[in-house]
Tab-separated table of C-alpha atoms and ligand atoms in Angstrom:
chain	number	residue	atom	x	y	z
A	1	MET	CA	29.378	101.889	-36.218
A	2	LYS	CA	30.164	101.924	-39.950
A	3	ILE	CA	29.496	98.683	-41.784
A	4	LEU	CA	30.414	97.581	-45.279
A	5	VAL	CA	27.560	95.330	-46.387
A	6	THR	CA	28.392	93.476	-49.579
A	7	GLY	CA	25.626	92.039	-51.766
A	8	GLY	CA	23.114	94.383	-50.134
A	9	CYS	CA	20.958	94.542	-53.276
A	10	GLY	CA	20.184	90.823	-53.056
A	11	PHE	CA	17.425	89.114	-51.091
A	12	ILE	CA	18.820	88.755	-47.568
A	13	GLY	CA	21.251	91.699	-47.733
A	14	SER	CA	18.512	94.179	-48.673
A	15	ASN	CA	16.245	92.926	-45.894
A	16	PHE	CA	19.138	93.292	-43.452
A	17	ILE	CA	19.993	96.850	-44.505
A	18	ARG	CA	16.369	97.930	-43.993
A	19	TYR	CA	16.228	96.051	-40.684
A	20	ILE	CA	19.409	97.488	-39.171
A	21	LEU	CA	18.808	101.091	-40.264
A	22	GLN	CA	15.481	100.907	-38.400
A	23	LYS	CA	16.997	99.148	-35.419
A	24	ARG	CA	20.010	101.393	-34.727
A	25	GLU	CA	20.097	105.128	-35.365
A	26	THR	CA	23.883	105.288	-35.083
A	27	ILE	CA	24.584	102.699	-37.794
A	28	GLU	CA	26.032	103.798	-41.132
A	29	ILE	CA	25.986	101.429	-44.100
A	30	VAL	CA	28.002	101.289	-47.297
A	31	ASN	CA	26.410	98.778	-49.660
A	32	LEU	CA	28.860	97.355	-52.230
A	33	ASP	CA	27.028	95.345	-54.873
A	34	LEU	CA	27.928	94.380	-58.417
A	35	LEU	CA	24.245	94.278	-59.448
A	36	THR	CA	24.455	90.901	-61.136
A	37	TYR	CA	21.224	89.371	-62.492
A	38	ALA	CA	20.294	88.677	-58.827
A	39	GLY	CA	21.016	92.174	-57.531
A	40	ASN	CA	18.299	94.792	-57.734
A	41	ILE	CA	18.724	98.433	-56.775
A	42	ASN	CA	14.937	98.609	-56.205
A	43	ASN	CA	15.334	96.257	-53.232
A	44	VAL	CA	16.783	99.154	-51.245
A	45	ILE	CA	15.059	102.084	-52.954
A	46	ASP	CA	13.282	103.028	-49.722
A	47	VAL	CA	16.589	103.734	-47.925
A	48	ALA	CA	18.373	105.370	-50.878
A	49	ASN	CA	17.925	108.880	-49.446
A	50	ASP	CA	18.820	107.993	-45.878
A	51	PRO	CA	21.961	110.022	-45.004
A	52	ARG	CA	23.332	106.956	-43.181
A	53	TYR	CA	23.294	104.902	-46.398
A	54	THR	CA	25.691	104.890	-49.375
A	55	PHE	CA	25.559	102.643	-52.422
A	56	VAL	CA	28.628	101.717	-54.470
A	57	ARG	CA	28.350	99.546	-57.547
A	58	GLY	CA	31.343	97.210	-57.789
A	59	ASP	CA	32.935	93.825	-57.307
A	60	ILE	CA	34.107	92.435	-53.959
A	61	SER	CA	37.120	91.072	-55.885
A	62	ASP	CA	38.246	94.584	-56.836
A	63	LYS	CA	41.208	95.292	-54.540
A	64	MET	CA	41.523	98.988	-55.259
A	65	LEU	CA	37.829	99.660	-54.866
A	66	VAL	CA	37.427	97.753	-51.587
A	67	ASN	CA	40.549	99.426	-50.145
A	68	LYS	CA	39.238	102.822	-51.165
A	69	ILE	CA	35.792	102.235	-49.619
A	70	LEU	CA	37.190	101.016	-46.300
A	71	LYS	CA	39.496	104.030	-46.022
A	72	ALA	CA	37.064	106.671	-47.263
A	73	HIS	CA	34.235	105.516	-44.989
A	74	LYS	CA	36.385	104.439	-42.009
A	75	VAL	CA	34.591	101.103	-41.977
A	76	ASP	CA	34.578	99.148	-38.659
A	77	ALA	CA	32.892	95.937	-39.777
A	78	ILE	CA	32.301	93.936	-42.955
A	79	ILE	CA	29.266	91.703	-43.485
A	80	ASN	CA	29.674	89.639	-46.628
A	81	PHE	CA	26.433	88.566	-48.271
A	82	ALA	CA	27.786	88.893	-51.834
A	83	ALA	CA	27.704	85.567	-53.616
A	84	GLU	CA	26.483	83.621	-56.559
A	85	SER	CA	23.684	81.755	-54.793
A	86	HIS	CA	21.862	79.551	-57.312
A	87	VAL	CA	22.847	75.851	-57.176
A	88	ASP	CA	21.573	75.151	-60.705
A	89	ARG	CA	23.676	77.954	-62.156
A	90	SER	CA	26.745	76.495	-60.384
A	91	ILE	CA	26.080	73.178	-62.116
A	92	LEU	CA	25.911	74.860	-65.535
A	93	ASP	CA	28.980	77.091	-65.088
A	94	VAL	CA	31.100	77.424	-61.973
A	95	THR	CA	33.245	80.371	-63.145
A	96	GLU	CA	31.441	83.156	-61.290
A	97	PHE	CA	31.098	80.990	-58.174
A	98	TYR	CA	34.846	80.605	-58.044
A	99	HIS	CA	35.369	84.306	-58.777
A	100	THR	CA	32.974	85.714	-56.154
A	101	ASN	CA	32.365	83.045	-53.533
A	102	ILE	CA	36.047	82.160	-53.146
A	103	GLY	CA	38.190	84.858	-54.832
A	104	GLY	CA	35.982	87.724	-53.658
A	105	VAL	CA	35.975	86.477	-50.068
A	106	LEU	CA	39.760	86.089	-50.089
A	107	ASN	CA	40.119	89.641	-51.340
A	108	LEU	CA	37.886	90.957	-48.539
A	109	LEU	CA	39.818	88.930	-45.946
A	110	GLU	CA	43.217	90.184	-47.148
A	111	ILE	CA	42.107	93.795	-47.003
A	112	ALA	CA	40.269	93.327	-43.696
A	113	VAL	CA	43.495	92.082	-42.090
A	114	LYS	CA	45.603	94.902	-43.557
A	115	GLN	CA	43.153	97.592	-42.515
A	116	GLY	CA	42.497	96.169	-39.034
A	117	ILE	CA	38.747	95.649	-39.423
A	118	ASN	CA	37.049	95.012	-36.046
A	119	LYS	CA	34.550	92.420	-37.236
A	120	PHE	CA	34.177	90.286	-40.376
A	121	ILE	CA	30.966	88.295	-40.705
A	122	GLN	CA	30.710	85.733	-43.477
A	123	ILE	CA	27.182	84.719	-44.465
A	124	SER	CA	27.404	81.017	-45.150
A	125	THR	CA	24.896	78.220	-45.542
A	126	ASP	CA	23.747	74.930	-44.048
A	127	GLU	CA	24.561	73.398	-47.453
A	128	VAL	CA	28.244	73.180	-46.465
A	129	TYR	CA	27.361	70.154	-44.276
A	130	GLY	CA	25.888	68.313	-47.271
A	131	SER	CA	22.807	66.128	-47.393
A	132	LEU	CA	21.928	64.493	-44.056
A	133	ASP	CA	19.577	61.592	-43.276
A	134	ASP	CA	17.929	62.568	-40.031
A	135	GLU	CA	20.703	64.164	-38.016
A	136	PHE	CA	21.192	67.857	-37.223
A	137	ALA	CA	24.729	69.139	-37.831
A	138	ASP	CA	26.258	71.293	-35.129
A	139	GLU	CA	29.044	73.772	-35.925
A	140	LYS	CA	31.777	71.120	-35.477
A	141	PHE	CA	30.167	68.722	-37.951
A	142	VAL	CA	32.378	67.702	-40.877
A	143	LEU	CA	31.952	69.824	-44.021
A	144	ASN	CA	30.712	67.661	-46.874
A	145	PRO	CA	29.377	69.947	-49.633
A	146	SER	CA	27.778	68.272	-52.647
A	147	SER	CA	27.116	71.014	-55.225
A	148	PRO	CA	29.689	73.352	-56.768
A	149	TYR	CA	27.821	76.201	-55.008
A	150	ALA	CA	28.105	74.521	-51.604
A	151	ALA	CA	31.756	73.646	-52.262
A	152	SER	CA	32.529	77.298	-53.015
A	153	LYS	CA	30.834	78.391	-49.770
A	154	ALA	CA	32.660	75.701	-47.763
A	155	SER	CA	35.991	76.841	-49.250
A	156	ALA	CA	35.232	80.412	-48.237
A	157	ASP	CA	34.412	79.269	-44.684
A	158	GLN	CA	37.768	77.499	-44.462
A	159	PHE	CA	39.601	80.646	-45.577
A	160	VAL	CA	37.664	82.783	-43.093
A	161	MET	CA	38.703	80.429	-40.260
A	162	ALA	CA	42.299	80.380	-41.531
A	163	TYR	CA	42.464	84.200	-41.464
A	164	HIS	CA	41.162	84.127	-37.910
A	165	HIS	CA	43.712	81.548	-36.752
A	166	THR	CA	46.666	82.950	-38.709
A	167	PHE	CA	46.144	86.695	-38.489
A	168	GLY	CA	43.737	87.024	-35.567
A	169	LEU	CA	41.016	88.568	-37.753
A	170	PRO	CA	37.879	88.903	-35.575
A	171	ILE	CA	35.408	86.820	-37.534
A	172	ASN	CA	32.079	85.078	-37.317
A	173	ILE	CA	30.527	82.672	-39.785
A	174	MET	CA	26.768	82.229	-39.965
A	175	ARG	CA	25.434	79.033	-41.517
A	176	SER	CA	21.773	79.543	-42.198
A	177	SER	CA	19.033	77.268	-43.420
A	178	ASN	CA	16.786	78.327	-46.337
A	179	ASN	CA	15.435	81.842	-45.969
A	180	TYR	CA	12.115	82.968	-47.421
A	181	GLY	CA	10.271	86.285	-47.419
A	182	PRO	CA	9.955	89.561	-49.386
A	183	TYR	CA	12.410	90.563	-52.128
A	184	GLN	CA	13.580	87.036	-52.974
A	185	PHE	CA	14.480	86.798	-56.644
A	186	PRO	CA	11.834	84.745	-58.453
A	187	GLU	CA	14.109	81.859	-59.401
A	188	LYS	CA	13.942	80.222	-55.953
A	189	LEU	CA	11.300	77.786	-54.756
A	190	MET	CA	8.950	80.005	-52.725
A	191	PRO	CA	8.810	83.004	-55.074
A	192	ILE	CA	8.532	80.869	-58.204
A	193	LEU	CA	5.587	78.930	-56.739
A	194	ILE	CA	3.881	82.080	-55.485
A	195	THR	CA	4.417	84.184	-58.624
A	196	ASN	CA	3.397	81.269	-60.873
A	197	GLY	CA	0.341	80.803	-58.665
A	198	ILE	CA	-0.606	84.469	-59.098
A	199	GLN	CA	-0.345	83.976	-62.869
A	200	ASN	CA	-2.235	80.642	-62.755
A	201	LEU	CA	0.802	78.904	-64.266
A	202	PRO	CA	2.035	75.377	-63.379
A	203	LEU	CA	3.898	75.054	-60.071
A	204	PRO	CA	7.087	73.151	-60.958
A	205	ILE	CA	8.502	70.734	-58.366
A	206	TYR	CA	11.739	68.848	-58.792
A	207	GLY	CA	11.693	65.033	-58.917
A	208	LYS	CA	9.175	63.579	-56.477
A	209	GLY	CA	9.120	66.671	-54.265
A	210	ARG	CA	10.688	64.862	-51.308
A	211	ASN	CA	13.592	67.263	-50.724
A	212	VAL	CA	13.431	68.631	-47.198
A	213	ARG	CA	14.506	72.127	-46.137
A	214	ASN	CA	14.232	74.003	-42.866
A	215	TRP	CA	12.463	77.292	-43.654
A	216	LEU	CA	13.525	80.485	-41.868
A	217	TYR	CA	11.683	83.796	-42.282
A	218	VAL	CA	14.247	86.328	-43.488
A	219	ILE	CA	13.585	88.862	-40.701
A	220	ASP	CA	14.376	86.168	-38.143
A	221	PHE	CA	17.705	85.701	-39.918
A	222	CYS	CA	18.305	89.486	-39.798
A	223	GLU	CA	17.708	89.398	-36.053
A	224	ALA	CA	20.163	86.518	-35.652
A	225	LEU	CA	22.773	88.483	-37.601
A	226	PHE	CA	22.164	91.581	-35.509
A	227	ASN	CA	22.801	89.485	-32.380
A	228	VAL	CA	26.038	88.124	-33.830
A	229	LEU	CA	27.172	91.624	-34.843
A	230	GLU	CA	26.581	92.990	-31.340
A	231	LYS	CA	27.483	90.004	-29.145
A	232	GLY	CA	29.095	87.272	-31.267
A	233	ASN	CA	32.292	85.834	-29.799
A	234	ASN	CA	35.205	86.254	-32.178
A	235	GLY	CA	36.128	83.086	-34.047
A	236	GLU	CA	32.711	81.465	-33.547
A	237	ILE	CA	30.578	79.824	-36.193
A	238	TYR	CA	26.817	80.074	-35.606
A	239	ASN	CA	24.239	77.846	-37.265
A	240	VAL	CA	20.903	79.598	-37.743
A	241	ALA	CA	17.667	77.690	-38.259
A	242	PRO	CA	14.222	77.152	-36.801
A	243	TYR	CA	12.837	73.620	-36.580
A	244	ASN	CA	10.495	74.035	-39.557
A	245	GLU	CA	11.239	71.079	-41.780
A	246	PHE	CA	9.004	70.617	-44.793
A	247	ASN	CA	9.475	68.855	-48.094
A	248	ASN	CA	8.739	70.578	-51.387
A	249	ASN	CA	5.413	68.746	-51.810
A	250	GLU	CA	4.260	70.112	-48.472
A	251	ILE	CA	5.363	73.635	-49.448
A	252	ALA	CA	3.471	73.422	-52.755
A	253	HIS	CA	0.321	72.172	-50.980
A	254	PHE	CA	0.554	74.924	-48.312
A	255	ILE	CA	0.803	77.537	-51.071
A	256	CYS	CA	-2.143	76.057	-53.003
A	257	ARG	CA	-4.284	76.093	-49.881
A	258	GLU	CA	-3.300	79.629	-48.863
A	259	MET	CA	-3.736	81.056	-52.366
A	260	GLU	CA	-6.859	78.979	-53.101
A	261	LEU	CA	-5.231	77.353	-56.134
A	262	SER	CA	-6.080	73.988	-57.634
A	263	GLU	CA	-3.498	71.346	-56.665
A	264	ASP	CA	-3.685	70.205	-60.296
A	265	LEU	CA	-1.305	73.110	-61.001
A	266	ILE	CA	1.524	71.180	-59.274
A	267	GLN	CA	3.775	69.770	-61.984
A	268	TYR	CA	6.704	67.417	-61.364
A	269	VAL	CA	9.785	68.213	-63.480
A	270	PRO	CA	13.068	66.277	-63.972
A	271	ASP	CA	15.270	66.479	-60.898
A	272	ARG	CA	18.453	68.514	-60.527
A	273	LEU	CA	21.759	66.632	-60.822
A	274	GLY	CA	22.968	65.492	-57.403
A	275	HIS	CA	20.012	67.134	-55.630
A	276	ASP	CA	20.607	67.035	-51.854
A	277	LEU	CA	17.687	65.387	-50.088
A	278	ARG	CA	17.829	67.123	-46.735
A	279	TYR	CA	19.811	69.770	-44.854
A	280	GLY	CA	19.624	69.895	-41.102
A	281	VAL	CA	21.430	72.116	-38.625
A	282	ASN	CA	21.391	72.322	-34.880
A	283	ALA	CA	21.099	75.991	-33.887
A	284	ASP	CA	21.331	75.511	-30.109
A	285	LYS	CA	24.593	77.496	-29.870
A	286	ILE	CA	23.176	80.812	-31.091
A	287	SER	CA	20.167	80.323	-28.798
A	288	SER	CA	22.155	79.461	-25.697
A	289	GLN	CA	25.056	81.910	-26.229
A	290	LEU	CA	23.265	84.904	-27.761
A	291	GLY	CA	19.627	84.329	-26.813
A	292	TRP	CA	18.357	84.230	-30.397
A	293	LYS	CA	15.135	82.426	-31.213
A	294	PRO	CA	13.057	82.645	-34.389
A	295	LYS	CA	9.854	84.609	-33.826
A	296	VAL	CA	7.887	84.135	-37.027
A	297	GLY	CA	6.064	80.806	-37.239
A	298	PHE	CA	5.959	79.118	-40.630
A	299	ALA	CA	2.226	79.668	-41.292
A	300	ALA	CA	2.496	83.381	-40.455
A	301	GLY	CA	5.715	83.819	-42.467
A	302	LEU	CA	4.233	82.109	-45.496
A	303	LYS	CA	1.089	84.272	-45.324
A	304	LYS	CA	3.198	87.460	-45.091
A	305	THR	CA	5.335	86.320	-48.017
A	306	ILE	CA	2.351	85.493	-50.226
A	307	ARG	CA	0.711	88.858	-49.400
A	308	TRP	CA	3.966	90.654	-50.248
A	309	TYR	CA	4.253	89.059	-53.700
A	310	GLN	CA	0.537	89.654	-54.325
A	311	GLY	CA	0.991	93.330	-53.442
A	312	ASN	CA	4.256	93.872	-55.328
A	313	GLU	CA	3.732	92.629	-58.867
A	314	SER	CA	5.535	95.694	-60.227
A	315	TRP	CA	8.644	94.486	-58.338
A	316	TRP	CA	8.739	90.891	-59.590
A	317	ARG	CA	7.172	91.007	-63.071
A	318	PRO	CA	10.152	92.777	-64.739
A	319	LEU	CA	12.518	90.217	-63.154
A	320	LEU	CA	10.884	87.156	-64.709
A	321	LYS	CA	12.894	87.401	-67.927
A	322	ASN	CA	16.122	86.721	-65.955
A	323	ALA	CA	14.614	84.322	-63.471
A	324	THR	CA	14.373	81.002	-65.204
A	325	LEU	CA	16.665	78.353	-66.487
A	326	ASP	CA	14.076	76.598	-68.659
A	327	ASN	CA	11.582	77.270	-65.875
A	328	ARG	CA	13.640	75.156	-63.511
A	329	ILE	CA	13.458	75.850	-59.825
A	330	LEU	CA	15.659	75.708	-56.815
A	331	SER	CA	14.701	74.300	-53.486
A	332	ASP	CA	17.348	76.212	-51.557
B	1	NAD	P1	21.150	86.804	-53.781
B	1	NAD	O1	21.567	85.979	-54.939
B	1	NAD	O2	19.735	87.261	-53.686
B	1	NAD	O3	22.055	88.118	-53.705
B	1	NAD	C1	23.432	88.120	-53.943
B	1	NAD	C2	23.863	89.561	-54.118
B	1	NAD	O4	25.283	89.579	-54.296
B	1	NAD	C3	23.267	90.241	-55.361
B	1	NAD	O5	22.783	91.511	-55.026
B	1	NAD	C4	24.452	90.329	-56.325
B	1	NAD	O6	24.367	91.428	-57.207
B	1	NAD	C5	25.613	90.458	-55.354
B	1	NAD	N1	26.907	90.029	-55.933
B	1	NAD	C6	27.169	88.883	-56.615
B	1	NAD	N2	28.470	88.840	-56.977
B	1	NAD	C7	29.043	89.980	-56.493
B	1	NAD	C8	30.365	90.497	-56.526
B	1	NAD	N3	31.372	89.841	-57.125
B	1	NAD	N4	30.607	91.683	-55.917
B	1	NAD	C9	29.605	92.369	-55.303
B	1	NAD	N5	28.322	91.919	-55.263
B	1	NAD	C10	28.053	90.740	-55.842
B	1	NAD	O7	21.564	85.984	-52.486
B	1	NAD	P2	20.800	85.822	-51.093
B	1	NAD	O8	19.787	84.769	-51.215
B	1	NAD	O9	20.435	87.158	-50.576
B	1	NAD	O10	21.991	85.224	-50.218
B	1	NAD	C11	22.914	86.085	-49.553
B	1	NAD	C12	23.971	85.239	-48.896
B	1	NAD	O11	23.365	84.324	-47.995
B	1	NAD	C13	24.772	84.402	-49.882
B	1	NAD	O12	26.121	84.428	-49.472
B	1	NAD	C14	24.189	83.014	-49.740
B	1	NAD	O13	25.177	82.037	-49.989
B	1	NAD	C15	23.773	83.002	-48.288
B	1	NAD	N6	22.643	82.140	-47.956
B	1	NAD	C16	21.430	82.306	-48.571
B	1	NAD	C17	20.356	81.515	-48.179
B	1	NAD	C18	18.993	81.689	-48.802
B	1	NAD	O14	18.074	80.924	-48.468
B	1	NAD	N7	18.778	82.662	-49.682
B	1	NAD	C19	20.506	80.541	-47.183
B	1	NAD	C20	21.766	80.405	-46.588
B	1	NAD	C21	22.809	81.220	-46.967
């Protein structure tokens, strides 16, 4: 099978490329990535010489380029990770979110229909359901995005469904909770706390630290995606999440304990505009239909993640100059 992976130099995409090349000998991957501030060619340096892997630098909105890649590589499936993914950046300027998260997806869909692609998987997010009190949204739950980022992802999901219903494009959408693990750009909650901890710098937490997220180890997400690629029923949306809900205070305290840091380092900073309090998805469908279950418990995943950042300073130190918006963090 030949797969076009877009955004494969980002956090989840790079983990997935490594995962699937190990998992299936017959897989060939073309990685199309624009290498924005969040994309890093070093995330996939270890597979660069694999004959089953090709990298192309470019934009998913570029019609000619995407057409050319699909034809030249006889691509069977597209997995779209490419996105602007930072909520705070979407609040400051939505232009690139509109360009990539909506326009780019539409371009991929148009070409996928014309070229008869066998599978199109859109990587979406639990944020499309908006902030929830204590309920867990299933895949039929109303979309109620709050941030410009989440609105752009929800729009893309609607277009993906429309291309399935109108043109019969074989699609799946995966709505995942917060991922954490190796190779996450140090502007997101876990890596900023861990890399600041390594440097003995303050650990910034938004507001009162009460925002709740459901933390999924990135390799568990890769396994869920692999299941959807191999067995997903066309037209289905799959939520992906463990039941690992923690608020940001709890995360900061876990990290302090694990890294033997003083809790005095925790510093509360002014909250993000419109900060969603809690996301919650029900992932029973992917478990019952495809047999997926997360394997990495939160304590083990956090330990692995901390060890990875401790052992890979040469990876994250050069990224710090692009990683902050006045040292503000994300919790998603
Ligand atoms: P990321 O920001 O780490 O990576 C995004 C990648 O997309 C980068 O390599 C970037 O260079 C590339 N890119 C951006 N615009 C592009 C364009 N126009 N053309 C080609 N490439 C482009 O993101 P991530 O955290 O790996 O997230 C991947 C996907 O998963 C996103 O669609 C995101 O919405 C979704 N998601 C992420 C999480 C999470 O916790 N990280 C949770 C749920 C869903």
